[in-house]
Amino acid sequence: MQKLLLFIAFTTFVIFANAQPGNKDELAKKESELRKEINDLSNSLMQIQRNKKASVAQVAAVQRKIAAREELINTISKQVKLLDETIYLNELEIYRMRKELDTLKNKYAQSIVFAYKNRSSYQYLNFLFSSTSFNDAVKRMTYLKSYRQLRETQVSNIVKTQQVLQTKIGTLTNSKKEQSVVMQTQQGQLKDLEIDKKDKDQVLNQLRGQEKEVSAQIRKKEKQRQDMKVAIAAIIKREIAEAERKARLERERLAAEAKKNQAKLLAESNAKNATPSKAGTTSNASTTPKSTTPKTSEPVTSMTTTTAKTRDYSALESTAENVVVSKRFEERNLPWPVNIGTIIIPFGTYSAGPKLIGNSDGIEIALPEGTTVKCVADGKVSFVGDVGGEQVVMVKHGKYITVYSHLSAITVSKDQEVKSGTQIGKSGIGSDGDGAILFMVTNDKGIPLNPKNWLRSK
């Protein structure tokens, strides 16, 4: 039973040891990302606090910092749990190896005692000369030689087992030290979390004295959000109308070309039959091309049928090129529109206090004014201009549209073809009076999508 338990513990250790490095690396990566985000949020808050006035962005940043801190503490807790399991399994393995080492030593001791008792040359020779045949003598010599090799092997196994055991003990010691450090880190983060919560309470207290101003900020943001929805809907309607117009013109061109070719074929047929007759007329009728209806919709219909089998068809995907652009966009591995900055207002509903609730159709990123803003994917500029008092650029990527708002300068023009990384413009100031940009992603129905689900990790 004891051997069975040791075997189960060893098997569990092997499985866990094989799975542990990946989990440990992932947790370490997550911890690093969260630490960076918290550091960026701290820097953003310092910039915002220079205004010496509480704002929606400040509350949102503090709340996100608290959420990131709690997520970091949770990640550290997972690391502590992982180290606990590592220490436990290492202790089991050390116990198993010590038992194995004791067994090896006992067996070696028995062989030494046996060798000592049979150490005289007379007994050795007597053992050989008592052989019944030459082959029996050879076998007995081989046995004695093997017995000596066995003792040497036992010594070697004992030494190797002792070395591995020392290594495991060293690993266990390091794991315990690492666990102590991680737990101290966790305690430090818990203290920082309390400080963050006090900062949040302080900001909320400030907001209570500036509730009218903050409420006005939220109303302004909501008006800009509604203006943006109207503008995006208009852009989508215009783009669909333009796509349909181009498709109609293409059909008309193909129809005119087919009609021209038909007239040409008819003229050539008449020229071959210079003398008209009843039979000739019949002959001409028989030689007239049977197909008189031009295939005007083949390119679009073919593309539409192929597309419908795998994904929803959109009127904005009237060409194969637009389908390719959409599919590339759908890979959800887009670069960020800026190289620096921190999300201070997330996608969806956000709170600036018990009674101060706002909604965002994108993510608002705090960063220094004048930072370069870049396009996140290949596409075509659909709109450049003012929306709700903000300078805005909209880029169409097949059936998706990205929106870049709060710009201080724009470096692209309408209908310009752009690539991923093309400079759109420079960041400006948000409605809170701090450097920021608003980044949005919508589909062909004007439904806003969470940009974080489309952007790759920083």
JSON list of N, CA and C in Angstrom, two decimals, residues 38 47 49 51 59 62 79 101 109 114 209-210 228 244 257 261 273 278 313 381 421 443 446:
[
{"chain": "A", "resi": 38, "resn": "ILE", "atom": "N", "xyz": [-0.82, 49.35, -14.30]},
{"chain": "A", "resi": 38, "resn": "ILE", "atom": "CA", "xyz": [-0.97, 50.13, -13.06]},
{"chain": "A", "resi": 38, "resn": "ILE", "atom": "C", "xyz": [-0.01, 51.32, -13.06]},
{"chain": "A", "resi": 47, "resn": "GLN", "atom": "N", "xyz": [-0.95, 63.22, -14.37]},
{"chain": "A", "resi": 47, "resn": "GLN", "atom": "CA", "xyz": [-1.20, 64.24, -15.40]},
{"chain": "A", "resi": 47, "resn": "GLN", "atom": "C", "xyz": [-2.57, 64.88, -15.19]},
{"chain": "A", "resi": 49, "resn": "GLN", "atom": "N", "xyz": [-4.38, 65.02, -12.43]},
{"chain": "A", "resi": 49, "resn": "GLN", "atom": "CA", "xyz": [-4.48, 65.75, -11.16]},
{"chain": "A", "resi": 49, "resn": "GLN", "atom": "C", "xyz": [-3.82, 67.12, -11.22]},
{"chain": "A", "resi": 51, "resn": "ASN", "atom": "N", "xyz": [-4.63, 69.34, -13.13]},
{"chain": "A", "resi": 51, "resn": "ASN", "atom": "CA", "xyz": [-5.71, 70.32, -13.31]},
{"chain": "A", "resi": 51, "resn": "ASN", "atom": "C", "xyz": [-6.31, 70.77, -11.98]},
{"chain": "A", "resi": 59, "resn": "VAL", "atom": "N", "xyz": [-11.90, 59.73, -12.10]},
{"chain": "A", "resi": 59, "resn": "VAL", "atom": "CA", "xyz": [-12.63, 58.67, -11.40]},
{"chain": "A", "resi": 59, "resn": "VAL", "atom": "C", "xyz": [-12.49, 57.36, -12.14]},
{"chain": "A", "resi": 62, "resn": "VAL", "atom": "N", "xyz": [-9.01, 55.93, -11.63]},
{"chain": "A", "resi": 62, "resn": "VAL", "atom": "CA", "xyz": [-8.83, 55.37, -10.29]},
{"chain": "A", "resi": 62, "resn": "VAL", "atom": "C", "xyz": [-9.55, 54.03, -10.17]},
{"chain": "A", "resi": 79, "resn": "GLN", "atom": "N", "xyz": [-0.05, 32.47, -8.01]},
{"chain": "A", "resi": 79, "resn": "GLN", "atom": "CA", "xyz": [1.37, 32.11, -7.96]},
{"chain": "A", "resi": 79, "resn": "GLN", "atom": "C", "xyz": [1.72, 31.47, -6.61]},
{"chain": "A", "resi": 101, "resn": "LEU", "atom": "N", "xyz": [16.70, 5.74, -1.23]},
{"chain": "A", "resi": 101, "resn": "LEU", "atom": "CA", "xyz": [18.12, 5.77, -0.83]},
{"chain": "A", "resi": 101, "resn": "LEU", "atom": "C", "xyz": [18.37, 4.81, 0.34]},
{"chain": "A", "resi": 109, "resn": "ALA", "atom": "N", "xyz": [24.61, -2.77, 1.93]},
{"chain": "A", "resi": 109, "resn": "ALA", "atom": "CA", "xyz": [25.17, -3.26, 3.20]},
{"chain": "A", "resi": 109, "resn": "ALA", "atom": "C", "xyz": [25.10, -4.79, 3.25]},
{"chain": "A", "resi": 114, "resn": "PHE", "atom": "N", "xyz": [27.84, -10.00, 2.96]},
{"chain": "A", "resi": 114, "resn": "PHE", "atom": "CA", "xyz": [28.01, -11.29, 2.29]},
{"chain": "A", "resi": 114, "resn": "PHE", "atom": "C", "xyz": [29.43, -11.44, 1.74]},
{"chain": "A", "resi": 209, "resn": "GLY", "atom": "N", "xyz": [-18.59, 67.95, -4.42]},
{"chain": "A", "resi": 209, "resn": "GLY", "atom": "CA", "xyz": [-18.61, 69.40, -4.45]},
{"chain": "A", "resi": 209, "resn": "GLY", "atom": "C", "xyz": [-18.62, 69.96, -5.85]},
{"chain": "A", "resi": 210, "resn": "GLN", "atom": "N", "xyz": [-18.38, 69.09, -6.84]},
{"chain": "A", "resi": 210, "resn": "GLN", "atom": "CA", "xyz": [-18.37, 69.54, -8.25]},
{"chain": "A", "resi": 210, "resn": "GLN", "atom": "C", "xyz": [-19.35, 68.72, -9.09]},
{"chain": "A", "resi": 228, "resn": "MET", "atom": "N", "xyz": [-22.06, 61.10, -32.65]},
{"chain": "A", "resi": 228, "resn": "MET", "atom": "CA", "xyz": [-21.19, 60.15, -33.35]},
{"chain": "A", "resi": 228, "resn": "MET", "atom": "C", "xyz": [-22.02, 59.01, -33.94]},
{"chain": "A", "resi": 244, "resn": "GLU", "atom": "N", "xyz": [-23.93, 50.28, -53.86]},
{"chain": "A", "resi": 244, "resn": "GLU", "atom": "CA", "xyz": [-25.04, 49.88, -54.75]},
{"chain": "A", "resi": 244, "resn": "GLU", "atom": "C", "xyz": [-24.98, 50.64, -56.06]},
{"chain": "A", "resi": 257, "resn": "GLU", "atom": "N", "xyz": [-22.36, 46.53, -72.96]},
{"chain": "A", "resi": 257, "resn": "GLU", "atom": "CA", "xyz": [-21.31, 45.81, -73.69]},
{"chain": "A", "resi": 257, "resn": "GLU", "atom": "C", "xyz": [-21.87, 44.55, -74.35]},
{"chain": "A", "resi": 261, "resn": "ASN", "atom": "N", "xyz": [-22.10, 43.78, -78.38]},
{"chain": "A", "resi": 261, "resn": "ASN", "atom": "CA", "xyz": [-21.55, 42.55, -78.97]},
{"chain": "A", "resi": 261, "resn": "ASN", "atom": "C", "xyz": [-22.62, 41.79, -79.74]},
{"chain": "A", "resi": 273, "resn": "ASN", "atom": "N", "xyz": [-25.15, 36.81, -95.46]},
{"chain": "A", "resi": 273, "resn": "ASN", "atom": "CA", "xyz": [-26.34, 36.43, -96.25]},
{"chain": "A", "resi": 273, "resn": "ASN", "atom": "C", "xyz": [-26.85, 37.66, -96.98]},
{"chain": "A", "resi": 278, "resn": "LYS", "atom": "N", "xyz": [-36.60, 33.21, -97.73]},
{"chain": "A", "resi": 278, "resn": "LYS", "atom": "CA", "xyz": [-37.31, 32.63, -96.61]},
{"chain": "A", "resi": 278, "resn": "LYS", "atom": "C", "xyz": [-36.44, 31.63, -95.88]},
{"chain": "A", "resi": 313, "resn": "TYR", "atom": "N", "xyz": [-23.23, 38.05, -45.15]},
{"chain": "A", "resi": 313, "resn": "TYR", "atom": "CA", "xyz": [-22.94, 38.96, -46.25]},
{"chain": "A", "resi": 313, "resn": "TYR", "atom": "C", "xyz": [-23.30, 40.39, -45.85]},
{"chain": "A", "resi": 381, "resn": "VAL", "atom": "N", "xyz": [-10.39, 55.92, -46.10]},
{"chain": "A", "resi": 381, "resn": "VAL", "atom": "CA", "xyz": [-10.95, 56.98, -45.26]},
{"chain": "A", "resi": 381, "resn": "VAL", "atom": "C", "xyz": [-12.33, 57.35, -45.78]},
{"chain": "A", "resi": 421, "resn": "GLY", "atom": "N", "xyz": [-0.88, 51.31, -39.72]},
{"chain": "A", "resi": 421, "resn": "GLY", "atom": "CA", "xyz": [0.28, 52.10, -39.33]},
{"chain": "A", "resi": 421, "resn": "GLY", "atom": "C", "xyz": [0.34, 53.47, -39.97]},
{"chain": "A", "resi": 443, "resn": "ASN", "atom": "N", "xyz": [-19.63, 47.86, -36.60]},
{"chain": "A", "resi": 443, "resn": "ASN", "atom": "CA", "xyz": [-19.85, 47.00, -37.77]},
{"chain": "A", "resi": 443, "resn": "ASN", "atom": "C", "xyz": [-20.74, 47.71, -38.78]},
{"chain": "A", "resi": 446, "resn": "GLY", "atom": "N", "xyz": [-23.83, 49.61, -37.62]},
{"chain": "A", "resi": 446, "resn": "GLY", "atom": "CA", "xyz": [-23.66, 50.73, -36.70]},
{"chain": "A", "resi": 446, "resn": "GLY", "atom": "C", "xyz": [-23.62, 50.32, -35.25]}
]
